[in-house]
Short mmCIF file of C-alpha atoms in Angstrom, two decimals:
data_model
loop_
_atom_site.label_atom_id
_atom_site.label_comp_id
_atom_site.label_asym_id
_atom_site.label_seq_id
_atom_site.Cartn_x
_atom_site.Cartn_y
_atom_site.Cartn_z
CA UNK A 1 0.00 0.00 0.00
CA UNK A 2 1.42 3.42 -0.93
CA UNK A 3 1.08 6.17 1.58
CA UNK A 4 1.41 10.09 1.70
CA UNK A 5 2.34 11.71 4.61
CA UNK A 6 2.04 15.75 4.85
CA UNK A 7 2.97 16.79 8.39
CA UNK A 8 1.61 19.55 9.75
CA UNK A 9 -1.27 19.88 6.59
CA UNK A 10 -4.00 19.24 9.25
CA UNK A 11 -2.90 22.25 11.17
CA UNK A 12 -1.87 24.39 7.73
CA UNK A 13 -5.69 23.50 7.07
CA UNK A 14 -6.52 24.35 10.40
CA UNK A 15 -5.16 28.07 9.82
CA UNK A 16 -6.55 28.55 6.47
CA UNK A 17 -10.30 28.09 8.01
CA UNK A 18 -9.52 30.56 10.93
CA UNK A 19 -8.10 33.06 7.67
CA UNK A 20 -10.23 33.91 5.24
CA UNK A 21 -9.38 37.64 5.39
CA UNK A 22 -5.58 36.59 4.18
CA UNK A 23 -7.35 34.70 0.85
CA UNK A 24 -8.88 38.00 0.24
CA UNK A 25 -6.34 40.40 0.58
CA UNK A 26 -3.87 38.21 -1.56
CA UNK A 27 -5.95 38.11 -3.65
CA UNK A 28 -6.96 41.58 -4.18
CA UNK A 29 -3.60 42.26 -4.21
CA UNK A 30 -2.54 39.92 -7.27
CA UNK A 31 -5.86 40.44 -9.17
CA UNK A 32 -4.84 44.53 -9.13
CA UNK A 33 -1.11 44.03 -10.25
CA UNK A 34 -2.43 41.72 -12.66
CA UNK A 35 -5.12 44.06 -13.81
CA UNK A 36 -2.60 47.17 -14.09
CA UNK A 37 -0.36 45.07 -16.44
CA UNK A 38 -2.90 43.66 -19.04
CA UNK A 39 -4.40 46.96 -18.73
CA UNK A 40 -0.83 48.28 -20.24
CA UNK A 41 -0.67 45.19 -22.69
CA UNK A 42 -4.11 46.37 -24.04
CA UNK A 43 -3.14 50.01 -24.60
CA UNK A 44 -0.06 48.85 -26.13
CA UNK A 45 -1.23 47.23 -28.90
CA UNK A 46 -3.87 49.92 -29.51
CA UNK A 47 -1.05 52.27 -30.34
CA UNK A 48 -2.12 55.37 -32.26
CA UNK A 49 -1.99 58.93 -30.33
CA UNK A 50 -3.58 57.33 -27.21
CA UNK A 51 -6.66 58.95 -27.23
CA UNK A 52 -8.77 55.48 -27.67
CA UNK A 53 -5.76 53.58 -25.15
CA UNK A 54 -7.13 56.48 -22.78
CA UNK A 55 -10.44 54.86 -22.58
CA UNK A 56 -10.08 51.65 -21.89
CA UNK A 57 -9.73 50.90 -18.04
CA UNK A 58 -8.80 47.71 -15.73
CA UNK A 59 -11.97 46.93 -13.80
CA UNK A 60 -12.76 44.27 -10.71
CA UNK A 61 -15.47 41.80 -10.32
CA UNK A 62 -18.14 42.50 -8.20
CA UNK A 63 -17.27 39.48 -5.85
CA UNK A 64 -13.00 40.27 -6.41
CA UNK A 65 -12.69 36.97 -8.52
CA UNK A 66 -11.81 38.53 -11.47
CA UNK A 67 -10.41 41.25 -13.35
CA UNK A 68 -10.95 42.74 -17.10
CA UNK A 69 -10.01 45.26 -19.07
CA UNK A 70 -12.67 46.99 -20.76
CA UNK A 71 -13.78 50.61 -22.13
CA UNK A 72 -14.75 52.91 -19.92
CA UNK A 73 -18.47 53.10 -18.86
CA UNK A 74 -20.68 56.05 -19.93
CA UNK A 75 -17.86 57.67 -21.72
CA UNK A 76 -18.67 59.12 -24.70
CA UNK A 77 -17.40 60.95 -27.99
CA UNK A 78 -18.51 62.90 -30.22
CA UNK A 79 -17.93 62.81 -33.95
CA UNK A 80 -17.23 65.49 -37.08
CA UNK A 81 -20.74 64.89 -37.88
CA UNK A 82 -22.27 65.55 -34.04
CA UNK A 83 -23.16 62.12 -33.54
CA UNK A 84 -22.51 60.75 -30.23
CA UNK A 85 -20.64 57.16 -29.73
CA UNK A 86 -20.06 55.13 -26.34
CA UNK A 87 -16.39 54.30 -26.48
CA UNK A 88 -16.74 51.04 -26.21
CA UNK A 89 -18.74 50.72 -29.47
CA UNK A 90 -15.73 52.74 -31.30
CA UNK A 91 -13.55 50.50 -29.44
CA UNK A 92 -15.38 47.02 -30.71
CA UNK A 93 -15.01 49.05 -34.19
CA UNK A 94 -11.33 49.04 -33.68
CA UNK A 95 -11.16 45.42 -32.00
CA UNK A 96 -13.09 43.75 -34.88
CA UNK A 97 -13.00 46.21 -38.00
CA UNK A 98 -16.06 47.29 -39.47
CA UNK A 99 -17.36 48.44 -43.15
CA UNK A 100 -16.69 51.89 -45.07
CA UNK A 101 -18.07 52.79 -48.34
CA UNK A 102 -15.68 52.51 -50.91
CA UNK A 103 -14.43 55.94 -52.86
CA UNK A 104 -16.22 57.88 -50.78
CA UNK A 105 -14.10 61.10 -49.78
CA UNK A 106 -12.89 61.82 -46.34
CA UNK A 107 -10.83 65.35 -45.44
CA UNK A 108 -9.88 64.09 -42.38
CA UNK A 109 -7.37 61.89 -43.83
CA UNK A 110 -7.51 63.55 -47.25
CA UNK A 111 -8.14 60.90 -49.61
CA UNK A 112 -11.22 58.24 -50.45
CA UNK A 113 -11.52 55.60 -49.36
CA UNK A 114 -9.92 51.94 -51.38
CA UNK A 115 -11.07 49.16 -49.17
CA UNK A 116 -14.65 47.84 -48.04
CA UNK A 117 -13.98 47.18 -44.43
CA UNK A 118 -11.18 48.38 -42.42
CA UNK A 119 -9.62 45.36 -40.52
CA UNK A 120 -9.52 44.75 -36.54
CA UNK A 121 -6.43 45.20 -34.32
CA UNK A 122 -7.34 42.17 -32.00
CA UNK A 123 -6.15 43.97 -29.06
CA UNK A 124 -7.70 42.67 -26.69
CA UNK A 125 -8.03 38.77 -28.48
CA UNK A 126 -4.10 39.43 -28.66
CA UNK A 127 -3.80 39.91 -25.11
CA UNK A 128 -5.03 36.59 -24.33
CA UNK A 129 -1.82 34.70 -23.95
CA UNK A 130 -0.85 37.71 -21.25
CA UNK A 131 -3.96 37.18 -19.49
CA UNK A 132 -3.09 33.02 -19.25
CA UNK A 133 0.30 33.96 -18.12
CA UNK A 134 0.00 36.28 -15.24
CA UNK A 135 -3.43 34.43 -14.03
CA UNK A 136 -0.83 31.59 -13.64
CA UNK A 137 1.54 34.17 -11.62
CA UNK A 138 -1.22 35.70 -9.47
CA UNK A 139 -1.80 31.96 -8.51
CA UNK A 140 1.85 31.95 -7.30
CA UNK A 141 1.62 34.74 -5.68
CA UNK A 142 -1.52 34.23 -3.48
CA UNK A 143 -0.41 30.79 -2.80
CA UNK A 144 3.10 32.60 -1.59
CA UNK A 145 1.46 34.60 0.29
CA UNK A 146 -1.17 32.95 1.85
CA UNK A 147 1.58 30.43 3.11
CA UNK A 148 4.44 33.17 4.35
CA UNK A 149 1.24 34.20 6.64
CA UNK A 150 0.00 30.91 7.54
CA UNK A 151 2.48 29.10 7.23
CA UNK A 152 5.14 30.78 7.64
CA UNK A 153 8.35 29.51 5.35
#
């Protein structure tokens, strides 16, 4: 018969019980460092004169279990035309592309248009890989935390 022996689990378990408050607080604490940096992967690959970057924001979960990065709620902008836009709708425009009507004139950029859609920048789809990898380090580092305070090694 095999057998496992982990000394002093029973009274590591013991601790974690008494300690939910530690759980929380590392956890808070990794979900916010991780938030900051995919918040400054996102913007990153946004690029441009960081006027769209500037709306997109890091934002908790209601219960602290998770964190996203996401446009700004009821932030708006206002186009050449009047029109008003919730930045996260121009922001899904840049994400995922949208149409434009062929050889149709724009001053802005002083030339018509060639193409019939304008293709996505995948920002945020990019960032996936980011997310995967510091999820897997906020795990370590609520795990090394939770153990330097209940554990203590």
């Amino acid at each position: 018969m095999q057998e496992v022996r982990a000394e002093g689990l029973d009274q590591l378990l013991d601790r974690l019980q008494d300690s939910p408050e530690v759980f929380r607080d590392a956890r808070s604490k990794a979900l916010d460092a991780a938030g900051r940096e995919l918040l400054a992967a996102v913007r990153a690959r946004i690029g441009g004169s960081g006027r769209v970057a500037a709306w997109q924001d890091s934002f908790r979960g209601s219960g602290g279990g998770y964190v996203a990065v996401r446009p700004k709620a009821k932030t708006y902008v206002t186009s050449s035309s009047g029109r008003r836009y919730a930045v996260g709708q121009v922001t899904n425009a840049i994400e995922s592309g949208h149409d434009q009507e062929p050889g149709r004139y724009v001053p802005a950029i002083g030339a018509r248009l060639r193409r019939d859609r304008v293709p996505g920048k995948y920002m945020y789809q990019m960032t996936g890989p980011d997310a995967e990898r510091l999820a897997q380090q906020a795990c370590d580092q609520i795990t090394k935390e939770v153990v330097q305070k209940l554990g203590g090694s």
